[in-house]
JSON list of C-alpha atoms in Angstrom, two decimals:
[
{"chain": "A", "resi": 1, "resn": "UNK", "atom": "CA", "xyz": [-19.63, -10.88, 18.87]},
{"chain": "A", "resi": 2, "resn": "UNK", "atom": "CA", "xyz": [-23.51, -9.92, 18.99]},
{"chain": "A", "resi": 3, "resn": "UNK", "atom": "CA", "xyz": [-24.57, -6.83, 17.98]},
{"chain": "A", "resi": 4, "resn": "UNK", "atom": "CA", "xyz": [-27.07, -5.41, 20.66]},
{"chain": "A", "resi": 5, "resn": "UNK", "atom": "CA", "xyz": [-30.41, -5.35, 18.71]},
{"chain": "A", "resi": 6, "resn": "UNK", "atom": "CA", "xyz": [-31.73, -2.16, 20.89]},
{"chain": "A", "resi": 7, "resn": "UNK", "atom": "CA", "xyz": [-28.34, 0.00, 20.08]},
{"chain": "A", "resi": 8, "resn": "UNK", "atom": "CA", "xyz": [-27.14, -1.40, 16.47]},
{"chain": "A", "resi": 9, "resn": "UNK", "atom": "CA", "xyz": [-23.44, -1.01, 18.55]},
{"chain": "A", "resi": 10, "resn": "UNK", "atom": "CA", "xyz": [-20.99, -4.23, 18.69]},
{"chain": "A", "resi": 11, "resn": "UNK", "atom": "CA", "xyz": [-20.38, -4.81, 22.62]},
{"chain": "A", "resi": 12, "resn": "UNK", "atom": "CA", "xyz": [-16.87, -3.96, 23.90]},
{"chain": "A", "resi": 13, "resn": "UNK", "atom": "CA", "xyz": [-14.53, -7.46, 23.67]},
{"chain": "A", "resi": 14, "resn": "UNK", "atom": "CA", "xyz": [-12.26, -8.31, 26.41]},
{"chain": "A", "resi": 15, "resn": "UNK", "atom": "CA", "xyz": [-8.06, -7.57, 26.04]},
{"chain": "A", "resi": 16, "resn": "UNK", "atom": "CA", "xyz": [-7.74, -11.69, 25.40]},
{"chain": "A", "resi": 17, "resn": "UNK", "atom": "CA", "xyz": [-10.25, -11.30, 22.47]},
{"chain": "A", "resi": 18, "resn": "UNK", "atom": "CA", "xyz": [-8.96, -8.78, 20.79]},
{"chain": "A", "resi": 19, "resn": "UNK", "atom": "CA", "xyz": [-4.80, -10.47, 21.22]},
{"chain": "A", "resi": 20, "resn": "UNK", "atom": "CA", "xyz": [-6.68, -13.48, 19.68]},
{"chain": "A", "resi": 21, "resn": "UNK", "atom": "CA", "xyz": [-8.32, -11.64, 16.46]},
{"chain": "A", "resi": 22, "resn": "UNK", "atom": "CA", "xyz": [-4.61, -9.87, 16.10]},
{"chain": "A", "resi": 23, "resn": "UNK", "atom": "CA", "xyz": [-3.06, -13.47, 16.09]},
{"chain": "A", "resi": 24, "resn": "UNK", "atom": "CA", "xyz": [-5.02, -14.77, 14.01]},
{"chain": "A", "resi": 25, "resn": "UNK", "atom": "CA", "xyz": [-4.78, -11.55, 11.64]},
{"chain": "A", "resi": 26, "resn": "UNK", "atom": "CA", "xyz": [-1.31, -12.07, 11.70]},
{"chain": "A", "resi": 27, "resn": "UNK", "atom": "CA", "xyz": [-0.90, -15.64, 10.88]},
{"chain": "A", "resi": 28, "resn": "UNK", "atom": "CA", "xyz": [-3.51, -15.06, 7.88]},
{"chain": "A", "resi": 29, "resn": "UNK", "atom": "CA", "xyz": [-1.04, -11.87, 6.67]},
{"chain": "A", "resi": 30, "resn": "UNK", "atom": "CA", "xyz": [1.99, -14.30, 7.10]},
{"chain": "A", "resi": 31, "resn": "UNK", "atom": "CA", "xyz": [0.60, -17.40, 5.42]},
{"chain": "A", "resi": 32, "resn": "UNK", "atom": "CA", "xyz": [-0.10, -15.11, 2.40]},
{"chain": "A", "resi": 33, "resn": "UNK", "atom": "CA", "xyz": [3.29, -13.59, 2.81]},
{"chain": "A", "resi": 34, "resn": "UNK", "atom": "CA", "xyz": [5.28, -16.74, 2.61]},
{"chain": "A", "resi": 35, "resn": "UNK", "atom": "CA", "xyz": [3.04, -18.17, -0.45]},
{"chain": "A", "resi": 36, "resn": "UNK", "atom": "CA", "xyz": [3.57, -14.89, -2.49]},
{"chain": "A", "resi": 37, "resn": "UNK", "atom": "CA", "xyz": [6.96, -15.21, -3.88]},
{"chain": "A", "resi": 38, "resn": "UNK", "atom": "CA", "xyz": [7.96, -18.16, -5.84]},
{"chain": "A", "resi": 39, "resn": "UNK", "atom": "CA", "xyz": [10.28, -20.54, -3.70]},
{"chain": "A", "resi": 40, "resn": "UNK", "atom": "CA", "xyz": [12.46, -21.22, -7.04]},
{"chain": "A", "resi": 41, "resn": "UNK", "atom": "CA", "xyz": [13.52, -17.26, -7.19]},
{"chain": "A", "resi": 42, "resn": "UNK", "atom": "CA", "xyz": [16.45, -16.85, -4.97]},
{"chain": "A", "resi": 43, "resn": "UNK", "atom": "CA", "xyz": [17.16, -13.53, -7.00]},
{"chain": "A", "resi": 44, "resn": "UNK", "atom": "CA", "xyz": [14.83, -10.58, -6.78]},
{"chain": "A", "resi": 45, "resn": "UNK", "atom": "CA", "xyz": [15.46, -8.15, -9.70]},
{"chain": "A", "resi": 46, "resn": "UNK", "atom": "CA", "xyz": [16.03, -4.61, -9.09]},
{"chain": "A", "resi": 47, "resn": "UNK", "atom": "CA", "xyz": [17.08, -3.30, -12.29]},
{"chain": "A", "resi": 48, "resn": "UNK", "atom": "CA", "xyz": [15.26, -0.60, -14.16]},
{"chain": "A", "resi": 49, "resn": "UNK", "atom": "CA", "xyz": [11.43, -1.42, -14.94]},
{"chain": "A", "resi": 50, "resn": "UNK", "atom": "CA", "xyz": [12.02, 0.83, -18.10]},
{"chain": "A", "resi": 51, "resn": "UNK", "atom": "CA", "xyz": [13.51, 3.72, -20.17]},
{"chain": "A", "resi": 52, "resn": "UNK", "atom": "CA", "xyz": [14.31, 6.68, -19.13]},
{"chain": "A", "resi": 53, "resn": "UNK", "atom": "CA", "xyz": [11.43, 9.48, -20.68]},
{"chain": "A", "resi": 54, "resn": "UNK", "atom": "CA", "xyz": [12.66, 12.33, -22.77]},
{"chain": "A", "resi": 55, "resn": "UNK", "atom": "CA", "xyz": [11.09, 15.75, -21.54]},
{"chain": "A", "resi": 56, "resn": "UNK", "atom": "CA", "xyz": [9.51, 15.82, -24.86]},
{"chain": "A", "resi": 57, "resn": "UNK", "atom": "CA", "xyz": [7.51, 12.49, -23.92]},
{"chain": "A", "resi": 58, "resn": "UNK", "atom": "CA", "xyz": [6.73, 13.86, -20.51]},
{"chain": "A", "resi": 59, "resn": "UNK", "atom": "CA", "xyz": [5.56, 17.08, -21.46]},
{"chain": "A", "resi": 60, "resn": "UNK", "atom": "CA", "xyz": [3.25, 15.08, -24.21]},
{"chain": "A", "resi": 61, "resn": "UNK", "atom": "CA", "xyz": [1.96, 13.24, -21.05]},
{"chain": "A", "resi": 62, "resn": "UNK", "atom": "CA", "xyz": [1.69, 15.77, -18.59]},
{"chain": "A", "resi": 63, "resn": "UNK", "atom": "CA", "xyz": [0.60, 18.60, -21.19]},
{"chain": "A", "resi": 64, "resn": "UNK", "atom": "CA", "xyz": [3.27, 21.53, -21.98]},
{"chain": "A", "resi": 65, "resn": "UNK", "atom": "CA", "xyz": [1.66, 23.91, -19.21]},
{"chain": "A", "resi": 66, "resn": "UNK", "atom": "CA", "xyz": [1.77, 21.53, -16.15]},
{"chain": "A", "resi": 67, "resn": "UNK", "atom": "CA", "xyz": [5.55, 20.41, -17.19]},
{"chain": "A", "resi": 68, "resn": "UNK", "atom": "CA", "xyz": [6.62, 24.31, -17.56]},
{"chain": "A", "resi": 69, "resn": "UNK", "atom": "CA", "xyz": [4.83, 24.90, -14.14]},
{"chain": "A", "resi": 70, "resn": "UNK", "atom": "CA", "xyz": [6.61, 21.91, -12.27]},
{"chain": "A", "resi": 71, "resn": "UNK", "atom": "CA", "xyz": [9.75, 22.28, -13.90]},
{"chain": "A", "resi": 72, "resn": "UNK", "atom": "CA", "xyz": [9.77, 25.91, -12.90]},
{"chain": "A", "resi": 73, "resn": "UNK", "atom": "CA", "xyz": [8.31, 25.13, -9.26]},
{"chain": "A", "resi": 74, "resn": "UNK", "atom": "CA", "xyz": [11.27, 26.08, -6.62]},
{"chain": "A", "resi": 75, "resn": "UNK", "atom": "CA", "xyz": [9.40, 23.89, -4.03]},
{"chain": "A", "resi": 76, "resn": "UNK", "atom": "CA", "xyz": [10.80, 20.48, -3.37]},
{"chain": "A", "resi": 77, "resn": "UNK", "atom": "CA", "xyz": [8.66, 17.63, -3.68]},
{"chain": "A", "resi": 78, "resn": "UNK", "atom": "CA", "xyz": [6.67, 15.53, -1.37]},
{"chain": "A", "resi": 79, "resn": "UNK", "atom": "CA", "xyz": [8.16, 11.84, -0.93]},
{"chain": "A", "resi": 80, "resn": "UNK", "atom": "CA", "xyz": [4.34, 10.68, -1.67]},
{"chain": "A", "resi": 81, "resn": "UNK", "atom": "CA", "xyz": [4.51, 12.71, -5.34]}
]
């Protein structure tokens, strides 16, 4: 894969080339994926990370303007907030 010196542009692969870089992609994505967890660990926890904040800690964090507008905010939150 050559880029052409006249046009700085890659020239187009073929369908078989491009199958082959996804294959290869893939096998690199699952040979990480199968060396990532530790083999021992049967048992992945799910409990809580944490403790629960107080509103007093959050509004500390957040800053007692922001938490009065958000708690007083009628719209519903994005599932990405």
């Amino acid at each position: 894969m050559n880029m052409d010196q006249q046009s700085g542009q890659r020239p187009q692969l073929s369908r078989e080339e491009r199958e082959e870089i996804g294959r290869r992609t893939n096998a690199g994505f699952a040979r990480v994926e199968r060396t990532a967890a530790n083999e021992r660990e049967a048992e992945i926890p799910t409990g809580p990370i944490g403790q629960q904040l107080t509103e007093e800690e959050i509004r500390r964090r957040v800053g007692s303007g922001n938490f009065e507008t958000a708690k007083n905010d009628p719209q519903t939150g994005s599932i990405n907030s």
